[in-house]
Short mmCIF file of C-alpha atoms in Angstrom, two decimals:
data_model
loop_
_atom_site.label_atom_id
_atom_site.label_comp_id
_atom_site.label_asym_id
_atom_site.label_seq_id
_atom_site.Cartn_x
_atom_site.Cartn_y
_atom_site.Cartn_z
CA ASN A 40 -5.53 1.95 19.73
CA ALA A 41 -1.99 2.34 18.32
CA GLY A 42 -2.16 -0.01 15.29
CA VAL A 43 1.13 0.02 13.37
CA THR A 44 3.79 2.34 14.77
CA GLN A 45 6.88 3.34 12.83
CA THR A 46 9.91 5.18 14.15
CA PRO A 47 11.54 7.49 13.31
CA LYS A 48 9.31 9.66 11.12
CA PHE A 49 12.28 11.31 9.41
CA GLN A 50 15.93 10.34 9.06
CA VAL A 51 18.92 11.68 7.17
CA LEU A 52 21.91 9.41 6.62
CA LYS A 53 25.23 9.76 4.92
CA THR A 54 26.24 7.18 2.32
CA GLY A 55 27.65 4.11 4.01
CA GLN A 56 25.98 4.63 7.37
CA SER A 57 23.73 1.99 8.84
CA MET A 58 20.43 2.29 10.63
CA THR A 59 17.33 0.39 11.66
CA LEU A 60 13.78 1.44 10.93
CA GLN A 61 11.47 0.25 13.66
CA CYS A 62 7.99 -1.16 13.20
CA ALA A 63 5.67 -2.42 15.92
CA GLN A 64 2.05 -3.52 15.84
CA ASP A 65 -0.28 -4.24 18.72
CA MET A 66 -2.98 -6.13 16.82
CA ASN A 67 -1.39 -9.60 17.11
CA HIS A 68 -1.08 -9.79 13.33
CA GLU A 69 0.92 -12.70 11.94
CA TYR A 70 1.83 -11.05 8.66
CA MET A 71 4.10 -8.01 8.53
CA SER A 72 5.79 -6.35 5.59
CA TRP A 73 7.93 -3.44 4.48
CA TYR A 74 7.28 -1.35 1.38
CA ARG A 75 9.12 1.55 -0.13
CA GLN A 76 7.27 4.30 -1.96
CA ASP A 77 8.95 6.26 -4.73
CA PRO A 78 7.37 8.84 -7.06
CA GLY A 79 5.78 7.24 -10.10
CA MET A 80 6.51 3.72 -8.87
CA GLY A 81 3.80 3.09 -6.31
CA LEU A 82 4.66 0.83 -3.39
CA ARG A 83 7.17 -1.97 -3.82
CA LEU A 84 7.54 -4.84 -1.39
CA ILE A 85 10.96 -5.14 0.25
CA HIS A 86 10.58 -8.01 2.74
CA TYR A 87 7.75 -9.72 4.51
CA SER A 88 7.13 -12.14 7.36
CA VAL A 89 4.29 -14.60 7.92
CA GLY A 90 5.13 -15.13 11.58
CA ALA A 91 7.84 -14.97 14.22
CA GLY A 92 11.06 -16.52 12.94
CA ILE A 93 9.92 -16.53 9.30
CA THR A 94 10.94 -13.91 6.75
CA ASP A 95 11.14 -13.79 2.97
CA GLN A 96 12.16 -11.45 0.21
CA GLY A 97 9.85 -9.26 -1.75
CA GLU A 98 10.33 -7.43 -5.01
CA VAL A 99 13.27 -5.15 -4.02
CA PRO A 100 15.18 -6.79 -1.13
CA ASN A 101 18.77 -5.83 -2.01
CA GLY A 102 20.47 -3.63 0.58
CA TYR A 103 17.94 -4.45 3.31
CA ASN A 104 17.80 -7.03 6.09
CA VAL A 105 14.92 -8.00 8.35
CA SER A 106 14.28 -10.26 11.31
CA ARG A 107 11.16 -11.27 13.21
CA SER A 108 11.96 -12.36 16.74
CA THR A 109 8.51 -11.47 18.11
CA THR A 110 5.02 -11.19 16.66
CA GLU A 111 4.92 -7.48 17.46
CA ASP A 112 8.16 -6.20 15.93
CA PHE A 113 9.58 -6.23 12.42
CA PRO A 114 12.65 -3.98 12.09
CA LEU A 115 14.20 -3.10 8.73
CA ARG A 116 17.98 -2.70 8.64
CA LEU A 117 20.04 -0.78 6.14
CA LEU A 118 23.61 -2.04 6.54
CA SER A 119 25.31 0.49 4.25
CA ALA A 120 22.98 3.23 3.07
CA ALA A 121 23.07 4.37 -0.56
CA PRO A 122 21.42 7.41 -2.20
CA SER A 123 19.19 4.98 -4.13
CA GLN A 124 17.59 4.08 -0.80
CA THR A 125 16.21 7.59 -0.39
CA SER A 126 12.50 6.88 -0.14
CA VAL A 127 9.47 6.73 2.10
CA TYR A 128 9.22 3.42 3.91
CA PHE A 129 5.97 1.91 5.08
CA CYS A 130 5.43 -0.98 7.42
CA ALA A 131 2.15 -2.88 7.10
CA SER A 132 0.53 -5.80 8.86
CA ARG A 133 -2.52 -7.98 8.54
CA PRO A 134 -4.07 -10.96 10.30
CA ASP A 135 -3.22 -14.39 9.01
CA GLY A 136 -4.94 -15.03 5.70
CA SER A 137 -4.11 -13.80 2.27
CA ASN A 138 -7.34 -11.88 1.73
CA SER A 139 -7.15 -9.61 4.75
CA PRO A 140 -6.43 -5.96 4.06
CA LEU A 141 -3.14 -4.45 5.17
CA HIS A 142 -2.92 -1.95 8.01
CA PHE A 143 -0.26 0.67 7.35
CA GLY A 144 1.96 2.76 9.58
CA ASN A 145 2.46 6.46 8.84
CA GLY A 146 5.82 5.96 7.18
CA THR A 147 9.47 6.91 7.63
CA ARG A 148 10.95 9.43 5.23
CA LEU A 149 14.62 8.56 4.67
CA THR A 150 17.14 10.72 2.86
CA VAL A 151 20.61 9.40 2.05
CA THR A 152 23.15 12.02 1.03
CA ALA B 5 2.91 -12.72 -11.41
CA GLN B 6 0.20 -10.18 -10.87
CA SER B 7 0.38 -6.56 -11.96
CA VAL B 8 -1.74 -3.43 -11.68
CA THR B 9 -2.04 -0.47 -14.04
CA GLN B 10 -3.47 2.88 -13.08
CA PRO B 11 -3.36 4.78 -16.37
CA ASP B 12 -4.13 8.22 -14.93
CA ILE B 13 -1.28 9.81 -12.98
CA HIS B 14 -3.20 13.00 -12.17
CA ILE B 15 -6.92 13.78 -12.26
CA THR B 16 -8.58 17.10 -11.49
CA VAL B 17 -12.31 17.38 -10.82
CA SER B 18 -14.56 20.11 -9.52
CA GLU B 19 -16.15 19.72 -6.13
CA GLY B 20 -19.56 18.09 -6.54
CA ALA B 21 -18.65 16.42 -9.82
CA SER B 22 -18.55 12.66 -10.26
CA LEU B 23 -15.30 10.74 -10.18
CA GLU B 24 -14.00 7.56 -11.76
CA LEU B 25 -10.46 6.31 -11.21
CA ARG B 26 -9.33 3.52 -13.49
CA CYS B 27 -7.56 0.33 -12.46
CA ASN B 28 -6.64 -2.63 -14.66
CA TYR B 29 -5.06 -5.76 -13.29
CA SER B 30 -3.33 -8.82 -14.62
CA TYR B 31 -3.65 -12.09 -12.76
CA GLY B 32 -4.29 -15.63 -13.88
CA ALA B 33 -6.88 -16.56 -11.29
CA THR B 34 -9.54 -14.81 -9.26
CA PRO B 35 -7.87 -11.82 -7.67
CA TYR B 36 -8.33 -10.06 -4.38
CA LEU B 37 -8.66 -6.35 -5.22
CA PHE B 38 -8.29 -3.32 -3.00
CA TRP B 39 -8.45 0.44 -3.20
CA TYR B 40 -6.42 2.48 -0.73
CA VAL B 41 -6.23 6.24 -0.18
CA GLN B 42 -3.21 8.17 1.04
CA SER B 43 -3.41 11.69 2.41
CA PRO B 44 -0.20 13.76 2.48
CA GLY B 45 2.23 12.57 5.12
CA GLN B 46 0.04 9.64 6.07
CA GLY B 47 -0.04 5.92 5.55
CA LEU B 48 -2.52 4.17 3.33
CA GLN B 49 -6.11 3.70 4.42
CA LEU B 50 -8.35 0.98 3.02
CA LEU B 51 -11.33 2.30 1.05
CA LEU B 52 -12.84 -0.99 -0.08
CA LYS B 53 -12.05 -4.54 -1.11
CA TYR B 54 -13.35 -7.23 -3.44
CA PHE B 55 -12.93 -10.93 -2.82
CA SER B 56 -15.91 -12.61 -4.42
CA GLY B 57 -19.67 -12.32 -4.84
CA ASP B 58 -21.37 -9.07 -5.76
CA THR B 59 -19.18 -7.28 -8.28
CA LEU B 60 -20.23 -3.83 -7.04
CA VAL B 61 -18.64 -3.15 -3.66
CA GLN B 62 -19.29 -0.26 -1.34
CA GLY B 63 -16.58 1.34 0.72
CA ILE B 64 -16.03 4.14 3.16
CA LYS B 65 -16.48 7.85 2.44
CA GLY B 66 -19.12 7.18 -0.24
CA PHE B 67 -16.80 5.33 -2.63
CA GLU B 68 -17.73 2.26 -4.64
CA ALA B 69 -15.92 0.05 -7.13
CA GLU B 70 -17.04 -2.42 -9.75
CA PHE B 71 -15.18 -5.60 -10.61
CA LYS B 72 -15.41 -6.47 -14.31
CA ARG B 73 -13.71 -9.75 -15.03
CA SER B 74 -14.13 -9.45 -18.81
CA GLN B 75 -12.25 -6.14 -18.78
CA SER B 76 -9.81 -7.02 -15.97
CA SER B 77 -10.83 -3.78 -14.32
CA PHE B 78 -11.73 -2.54 -10.86
CA ASN B 79 -12.60 1.13 -11.28
CA LEU B 80 -13.29 3.36 -8.30
CA ARG B 81 -16.24 5.75 -8.41
CA LYS B 82 -17.86 8.46 -6.34
CA PRO B 83 -21.03 10.31 -7.39
CA SER B 84 -20.10 13.66 -5.85
CA VAL B 85 -16.56 14.57 -4.87
CA HIS B 86 -15.79 16.62 -1.77
CA TRP B 87 -12.72 18.85 -1.36
CA SER B 88 -11.50 16.50 1.39
CA ASP B 89 -11.22 13.68 -1.17
CA ALA B 90 -8.06 15.25 -2.60
CA ALA B 91 -5.40 12.60 -2.05
CA GLU B 92 -3.52 9.84 -3.82
CA TYR B 93 -5.39 6.65 -4.62
CA PHE B 94 -3.83 3.23 -5.05
CA CYS B 95 -5.32 0.11 -6.54
CA ALA B 96 -3.82 -3.21 -5.43
CA VAL B 97 -4.18 -6.86 -6.35
CA GLY B 98 -3.41 -9.86 -4.16
CA ALA B 99 -2.89 -13.49 -5.01
CA VAL B 100 -5.57 -15.97 -4.04
CA THR B 101 -3.26 -18.63 -2.68
CA GLY B 102 -0.13 -18.77 -0.59
CA GLY B 103 0.60 -17.76 2.96
CA GLY B 104 3.17 -15.40 1.55
CA ASN B 105 0.58 -13.52 -0.43
CA LYS B 106 2.13 -10.41 -1.90
CA LEU B 107 -0.02 -7.40 -2.51
CA THR B 108 0.98 -5.61 -5.71
CA PHE B 109 0.18 -1.91 -5.96
CA GLY B 110 -0.40 0.33 -8.91
CA THR B 111 1.58 3.53 -9.30
CA GLY B 112 -1.24 5.65 -7.94
CA THR B 113 -3.55 8.43 -9.16
CA GLN B 114 -3.23 11.87 -7.62
CA LEU B 115 -6.66 13.51 -7.28
CA LYS B 116 -6.99 17.27 -7.13
CA VAL B 117 -10.36 18.83 -6.30
CA GLU B 118 -11.12 22.32 -7.51
CA LEU B 119 -13.47 24.41 -5.40
#
């Protein structure tokens, strides 16, 4: 029973490098989302998707891209990493329906130097 | 837009003591409310949720929360805290309508349990 799987768990990047954070879920959830968690700021929504082929911006989308080619996968791309993107990133999914609770992955800790 | 305030950044309680974590929300309609718990190095786990009906909701691990519309609050309580309850707790509010429902989180309360 894998749930939401995020890879990698840890990553260090230099400023200007690019990378993709992977997220996969095996629960056939329509809704998937990416949050970043920073001390004293809680979790802030970056991007979300309500189904394959549909994505939208959240509260802090700048510097991040997403795509949703399949129901299972929702990768988050950093095109040119900046130190301000040092954070812990969480992927979360839920079944269709706005009142369903989110299921979270275990997070990716990203450091940009 | 909705918002959530958790006024206590850190709380320390003794094992066996009662616990109340505060959460105030702002939303123009009936909210969906959640409490999540995060252990170090882990993702968030759902403790309980409120959608409608009985304003006192029971969750996992002996937690409960009470929705008070007049006070715009959804405080989390536990009668007797265990050392394993030490973690960070997040309150969250979701919009009632919209397929793109966005869950808004509070800034969290870090709970320390003294033995």
